[in-house]
Amino acid sequence: MNKFRDIYDTLKNEINEGLYNDTMVLPTEMALIERFGTSRNTVRRAIQLLNEDGLV
């Protein structure tokens, strides 16, 4: 499985569990890069997919 999909799944689960609500923003790209130990493009791809699914 792709790394961006792992990040997507993790963030999606956290959103669904209420860790982030409508009035909150996700951590910054830099924070997510450090958290997941990956590149900016990978993080952006995961966030793009969350956006396409209407989660952010």
PDB file of C-alpha atoms in Angstrom:
ATOM      1  CA  MET A   1       0.000   0.000   0.000  1.00  0.00           C
ATOM      2  CA  ASN A   2       1.124   3.544  -0.647  1.00  0.00           C
ATOM      3  CA  LYS A   3       2.419   5.757   2.161  1.00  0.00           C
ATOM      4  CA  PHE A   4      -0.049   8.516   1.289  1.00  0.00           C
ATOM      5  CA  ARG A   5      -2.876   6.013   1.773  1.00  0.00           C
ATOM      6  CA  ASP A   6      -1.590   5.142   5.259  1.00  0.00           C
ATOM      7  CA  ILE A   7      -1.545   8.842   6.147  1.00  0.00           C
ATOM      8  CA  TYR A   8      -5.004   9.296   4.633  1.00  0.00           C
ATOM      9  CA  ASP A   9      -6.396   6.367   6.634  1.00  0.00           C
ATOM     10  CA  THR A  10      -4.830   7.594   9.880  1.00  0.00           C
ATOM     11  CA  LEU A  11      -6.130  11.142   9.466  1.00  0.00           C
ATOM     12  CA  LYS A  12      -9.551   9.910   8.315  1.00  0.00           C
ATOM     13  CA  ASN A  13      -9.841   7.757  11.439  1.00  0.00           C
ATOM     14  CA  GLU A  14      -8.805  10.673  13.648  1.00  0.00           C
ATOM     15  CA  ILE A  15     -11.394  12.922  11.967  1.00  0.00           C
ATOM     16  CA  ASN A  16     -14.106  10.285  12.356  1.00  0.00           C
ATOM     17  CA  GLU A  17     -13.163   9.769  16.016  1.00  0.00           C
ATOM     18  CA  GLY A  18     -13.612  13.494  16.655  1.00  0.00           C
ATOM     19  CA  LEU A  19      -9.978  14.401  17.173  1.00  0.00           C
ATOM     20  CA  TYR A  20     -10.518  17.176  14.617  1.00  0.00           C
ATOM     21  CA  ASN A  21     -13.902  18.854  14.329  1.00  0.00           C
ATOM     22  CA  ASP A  22     -15.461  21.407  11.972  1.00  0.00           C
ATOM     23  CA  THR A  23     -13.841  24.373  13.683  1.00  0.00           C
ATOM     24  CA  MET A  24     -10.331  22.901  13.847  1.00  0.00           C
ATOM     25  CA  VAL A  25      -7.625  22.646  11.245  1.00  0.00           C
ATOM     26  CA  LEU A  26      -5.332  19.739  10.601  1.00  0.00           C
ATOM     27  CA  PRO A  27      -1.720  20.033  11.721  1.00  0.00           C
ATOM     28  CA  THR A  28       0.572  21.873   9.335  1.00  0.00           C
ATOM     29  CA  GLU A  29       2.232  20.081   6.453  1.00  0.00           C
ATOM     30  CA  MET A  30       5.549  20.309   8.283  1.00  0.00           C
ATOM     31  CA  ALA A  31       4.073  18.742  11.411  1.00  0.00           C
ATOM     32  CA  LEU A  32       2.594  15.904   9.346  1.00  0.00           C
ATOM     33  CA  ILE A  33       5.886  15.419   7.481  1.00  0.00           C
ATOM     34  CA  GLU A  34       7.681  15.036  10.810  1.00  0.00           C
ATOM     35  CA  ARG A  35       4.957  12.846  12.306  1.00  0.00           C
ATOM     36  CA  PHE A  36       4.853  10.398   9.408  1.00  0.00           C
ATOM     37  CA  GLY A  37       8.494  10.714   8.326  1.00  0.00           C
ATOM     38  CA  THR A  38       7.664  11.323   4.700  1.00  0.00           C
ATOM     39  CA  SER A  39       7.886  13.929   1.943  1.00  0.00           C
ATOM     40  CA  ARG A  40       5.745  16.987   1.440  1.00  0.00           C
ATOM     41  CA  ASN A  41       4.285  15.554  -1.773  1.00  0.00           C
ATOM     42  CA  THR A  42       3.119  12.437   0.064  1.00  0.00           C
ATOM     43  CA  VAL A  43       1.422  14.509   2.759  1.00  0.00           C
ATOM     44  CA  ARG A  44      -0.169  16.766   0.144  1.00  0.00           C
ATOM     45  CA  ARG A  45      -1.498  13.771  -1.747  1.00  0.00           C
ATOM     46  CA  ALA A  46      -3.133  12.396   1.419  1.00  0.00           C
ATOM     47  CA  ILE A  47      -4.682  15.781   2.230  1.00  0.00           C
ATOM     48  CA  GLN A  48      -5.893  16.130  -1.352  1.00  0.00           C
ATOM     49  CA  LEU A  49      -7.679  12.796  -1.067  1.00  0.00           C
ATOM     50  CA  LEU A  50      -9.241  13.835   2.248  1.00  0.00           C
ATOM     51  CA  ASN A  51     -10.441  16.986   0.516  1.00  0.00           C
ATOM     52  CA  GLU A  52     -11.867  15.047  -2.435  1.00  0.00           C
ATOM     53  CA  ASP A  53     -13.780  12.859   0.022  1.00  0.00           C
ATOM     54  CA  GLY A  54     -15.192  15.936   1.763  1.00  0.00           C
ATOM     55  CA  LEU A  55     -13.399  15.302   5.048  1.00  0.00           C
ATOM     56  CA  VAL A  56     -11.440  18.557   5.102  1.00  0.00           C
TER      57      VAL A  56
END
